[in-house]
Short mmCIF file of C-alpha atoms in Angstrom, two decimals:
data_model
loop_
_atom_site.label_atom_id
_atom_site.label_comp_id
_atom_site.label_asym_id
_atom_site.label_seq_id
_atom_site.Cartn_x
_atom_site.Cartn_y
_atom_site.Cartn_z
CA UNK A 1 40.61 55.97 9.41
CA UNK A 2 41.91 55.14 12.04
CA UNK A 3 39.35 55.01 15.13
CA UNK A 4 40.16 56.62 18.03
CA UNK A 5 40.37 54.31 21.42
CA UNK A 6 38.76 54.82 23.96
CA UNK A 7 40.47 55.11 27.23
CA UNK A 8 43.85 53.30 28.70
CA UNK A 9 44.59 50.00 27.37
CA UNK A 10 43.89 47.56 30.26
CA UNK A 11 46.36 46.53 32.22
CA UNK A 12 48.18 43.34 32.69
CA UNK A 13 46.66 40.83 35.14
CA UNK A 14 50.55 40.76 36.72
CA UNK A 15 50.69 43.98 37.51
CA UNK A 16 47.98 44.75 40.30
CA UNK A 17 48.91 41.59 42.90
CA UNK A 18 46.40 40.26 44.81
CA UNK A 19 45.91 40.96 48.31
CA UNK A 20 49.71 39.09 50.18
CA UNK A 21 50.60 38.98 47.11
CA UNK A 22 51.12 36.66 43.80
CA UNK A 23 51.68 32.73 44.54
CA UNK A 24 54.23 30.53 43.05
CA UNK A 25 51.54 28.24 41.75
CA UNK A 26 50.10 31.30 40.51
CA UNK A 27 52.50 32.05 38.47
CA UNK A 28 51.54 29.54 35.77
CA UNK A 29 48.21 30.67 34.89
CA UNK A 30 49.46 34.35 34.54
CA UNK A 31 48.78 35.68 30.68
CA UNK A 32 51.58 37.33 29.54
CA UNK A 33 54.10 37.21 31.78
CA UNK A 34 57.27 38.48 30.51
CA UNK A 35 59.87 35.09 30.03
CA UNK A 36 62.45 34.24 33.42
CA UNK A 37 59.61 36.78 35.74
CA UNK A 38 61.10 35.58 39.68
CA UNK A 39 58.94 35.52 42.25
CA UNK A 40 60.37 36.88 45.39
CA UNK A 41 58.40 36.96 48.88
CA UNK A 42 55.69 37.43 46.83
CA UNK A 43 56.50 40.20 44.66
CA UNK A 44 57.21 39.35 40.98
CA UNK A 45 60.48 40.33 39.54
CA UNK A 46 61.72 40.96 36.14
CA UNK A 47 65.03 39.39 34.17
CA UNK A 48 66.59 43.05 32.75
CA UNK A 49 69.29 43.06 29.46
CA UNK A 50 71.70 40.36 29.77
CA UNK A 51 75.04 41.17 29.65
CA UNK A 52 77.42 39.33 27.54
CA UNK A 53 80.27 38.80 29.96
CA UNK A 54 76.87 36.97 32.02
CA UNK A 55 75.96 35.16 28.88
CA UNK A 56 79.97 33.84 28.31
CA UNK A 57 79.99 32.61 32.21
CA UNK A 58 76.51 30.71 32.27
CA UNK A 59 77.41 28.92 28.50
CA UNK A 60 81.23 27.41 30.34
CA UNK A 61 78.82 26.02 33.36
CA UNK A 62 76.28 24.86 31.05
CA UNK A 63 78.73 22.69 28.40
CA UNK A 64 80.98 21.17 31.32
CA UNK A 65 78.19 20.13 34.60
CA UNK A 66 77.04 18.06 31.67
CA UNK A 67 79.34 16.04 31.05
CA UNK A 68 80.12 15.78 35.16
CA UNK A 69 76.53 15.27 36.05
CA UNK A 70 75.73 11.00 36.86
CA UNK A 71 72.62 9.31 35.30
CA UNK A 72 69.07 10.37 36.98
CA UNK A 73 70.48 14.16 37.19
CA UNK A 74 69.82 17.16 34.86
CA UNK A 75 71.28 20.30 33.84
CA UNK A 76 68.77 22.97 33.69
CA UNK A 77 69.22 26.77 32.42
CA UNK A 78 66.73 29.93 33.79
CA UNK A 79 64.03 27.19 34.52
CA UNK A 80 62.40 28.03 38.18
CA UNK A 81 62.69 26.36 41.05
CA UNK A 82 59.83 26.49 44.10
CA UNK A 83 61.32 27.06 47.39
CA UNK A 84 57.71 28.26 49.09
CA UNK A 85 54.22 29.66 48.56
CA UNK A 86 55.80 32.88 47.97
CA UNK A 87 58.91 32.15 46.43
CA UNK A 88 59.57 30.65 43.06
CA UNK A 89 63.09 32.16 42.28
CA UNK A 90 64.15 31.66 38.65
CA UNK A 91 68.23 30.44 38.45
CA UNK A 92 70.75 30.98 35.91
CA UNK A 93 71.95 27.03 36.18
CA UNK A 94 70.80 23.82 38.31
CA UNK A 95 71.26 20.76 38.50
CA UNK A 96 68.49 18.07 39.64
CA UNK A 97 67.02 14.92 39.44
CA UNK A 98 65.33 13.17 36.62
CA UNK A 99 62.10 12.49 36.75
CA UNK A 100 61.58 8.68 37.69
CA UNK A 101 61.07 5.95 34.97
CA UNK A 102 61.66 8.56 32.27
CA UNK A 103 58.40 9.89 33.12
CA UNK A 104 57.42 12.60 30.07
CA UNK A 105 57.95 16.20 31.40
CA UNK A 106 58.01 17.69 28.78
CA UNK A 107 55.23 20.48 30.33
CA UNK A 108 56.74 20.88 33.24
CA UNK A 109 57.18 25.06 34.56
CA UNK A 110 59.36 24.39 37.41
CA UNK A 111 61.24 21.88 39.54
CA UNK A 112 60.67 21.46 43.51
CA UNK A 113 63.47 22.74 45.77
CA UNK A 114 63.62 18.58 46.87
CA UNK A 115 64.46 17.88 43.77
CA UNK A 116 67.48 20.32 43.08
CA UNK A 117 71.27 19.94 44.30
CA UNK A 118 72.42 22.80 42.98
CA UNK A 119 71.79 26.16 42.06
CA UNK A 120 73.96 28.25 40.32
CA UNK A 121 74.22 32.32 40.09
CA UNK A 122 75.91 35.37 38.14
CA UNK A 123 75.94 37.77 39.67
CA UNK A 124 74.97 41.18 37.26
CA UNK A 125 75.35 44.88 38.88
CA UNK A 126 71.47 45.28 39.00
CA UNK A 127 70.68 41.72 40.65
CA UNK A 128 74.02 41.91 43.05
CA UNK A 129 71.19 42.12 46.62
CA UNK A 130 69.26 39.27 45.25
CA UNK A 131 72.15 37.25 44.02
CA UNK A 132 74.41 37.09 47.14
CA UNK A 133 72.22 37.66 49.74
CA UNK A 134 68.16 37.38 49.78
CA UNK A 135 68.36 34.29 46.76
CA UNK A 136 71.05 32.24 48.79
CA UNK A 137 69.28 32.49 51.60
CA UNK A 138 65.96 30.95 50.94
CA UNK A 139 67.97 28.21 48.78
CA UNK A 140 69.41 27.40 51.80
CA UNK A 141 66.21 27.53 53.82
CA UNK A 142 64.39 25.86 51.44
CA UNK A 143 67.40 22.41 52.12
CA UNK A 144 69.25 22.69 48.63
CA UNK A 145 72.28 21.94 49.14
CA UNK A 146 74.90 23.15 47.41
CA UNK A 147 75.39 26.34 45.82
CA UNK A 148 77.40 28.25 43.57
CA UNK A 149 77.78 32.37 42.88
CA UNK A 150 80.05 33.16 39.65
CA UNK A 151 81.28 37.07 39.96
CA UNK A 152 83.56 38.73 37.01
CA UNK A 153 86.58 38.66 38.21
CA UNK A 154 89.28 41.70 37.90
CA UNK A 155 90.99 40.00 34.79
CA UNK A 156 87.55 39.58 33.03
CA UNK A 157 87.05 35.74 33.97
CA UNK A 158 84.38 34.30 36.06
CA UNK A 159 85.60 33.69 39.61
CA UNK A 160 83.07 30.24 41.23
CA UNK A 161 82.51 30.75 44.90
CA UNK A 162 81.03 27.41 46.06
CA UNK A 163 79.26 26.66 49.38
CA UNK A 164 77.45 23.89 51.12
CA UNK A 165 74.70 23.58 53.12
CA UNK A 166 76.05 23.63 57.13
CA UNK A 167 75.29 21.35 59.30
CA UNK A 168 72.43 22.81 60.46
CA UNK A 169 70.85 22.82 57.54
CA UNK A 170 69.24 27.28 57.69
CA UNK A 171 72.80 28.41 56.21
CA UNK A 172 75.73 28.48 53.25
CA UNK A 173 79.01 27.95 54.63
CA UNK A 174 82.31 28.89 52.12
CA UNK A 175 84.12 25.52 50.81
CA UNK A 176 85.95 27.44 48.09
CA UNK A 177 87.08 30.16 45.60
CA UNK A 178 88.11 28.99 42.71
CA UNK A 179 89.95 30.97 39.52
CA UNK A 180 90.62 29.46 36.10
CA UNK A 181 89.69 25.59 37.03
CA UNK A 182 86.79 24.52 39.10
CA UNK A 183 87.94 20.81 40.61
CA UNK A 184 84.98 19.63 43.33
CA UNK A 185 84.17 15.96 44.61
CA UNK A 186 81.04 17.32 45.70
CA UNK A 187 77.99 16.87 44.95
CA UNK A 188 79.52 15.11 41.92
CA UNK A 189 83.42 15.04 40.87
CA UNK A 190 83.35 18.16 38.97
CA UNK A 191 86.35 19.14 36.20
CA UNK A 192 85.52 22.40 34.91
CA UNK A 193 88.05 24.78 32.95
CA UNK A 194 86.24 28.23 33.70
CA UNK A 195 88.82 31.00 32.15
CA UNK A 196 87.02 32.59 29.44
CA UNK A 197 90.20 31.08 26.18
CA UNK A 198 87.89 28.17 27.13
CA UNK A 199 85.00 29.08 25.12
CA UNK A 200 86.48 29.26 22.01
CA UNK A 201 87.36 25.38 22.46
CA UNK A 202 83.53 24.92 23.27
#
């Protein structure tokens, strides 16, 4: 016979924010936090279900980018980046500097903004405002030089909007819009077939 419970289940630690909101460093100490939880302005943002096209777009770039980045850099998928004490977003992809001297960083849970050269966000309906406005603004203010925004085009293929930090270092300026093929000379020499038909050749 099942023993009746005494009162409601206790709330998880992340359900009640502390005064002033959560901090980036505190996220590693919060038990049972849902995967890929972001911290924006001290508030937790939870990931919704991933759409299939979102997964395909990430896959195309995740396959192509490692062939382009030089030694000393690494491509990370859905990995935290700490921008400020109350800002810890989770880009879909990013390129950062590898630890110096072959240092073992297997327990690392986040990158620092100063070690990141490129962040990539694939826009989904539930994250449009964050991916188009909120997160790019914060990436730019943190000094991350390159930002790509990936949208679903009318034909279903990805469209990559490429941005670079302006000379003032406070906002992004668009430097190109790419269909079918992503060919760039910065931050590295990059040439990636981004048409969805390329998935069959991966």
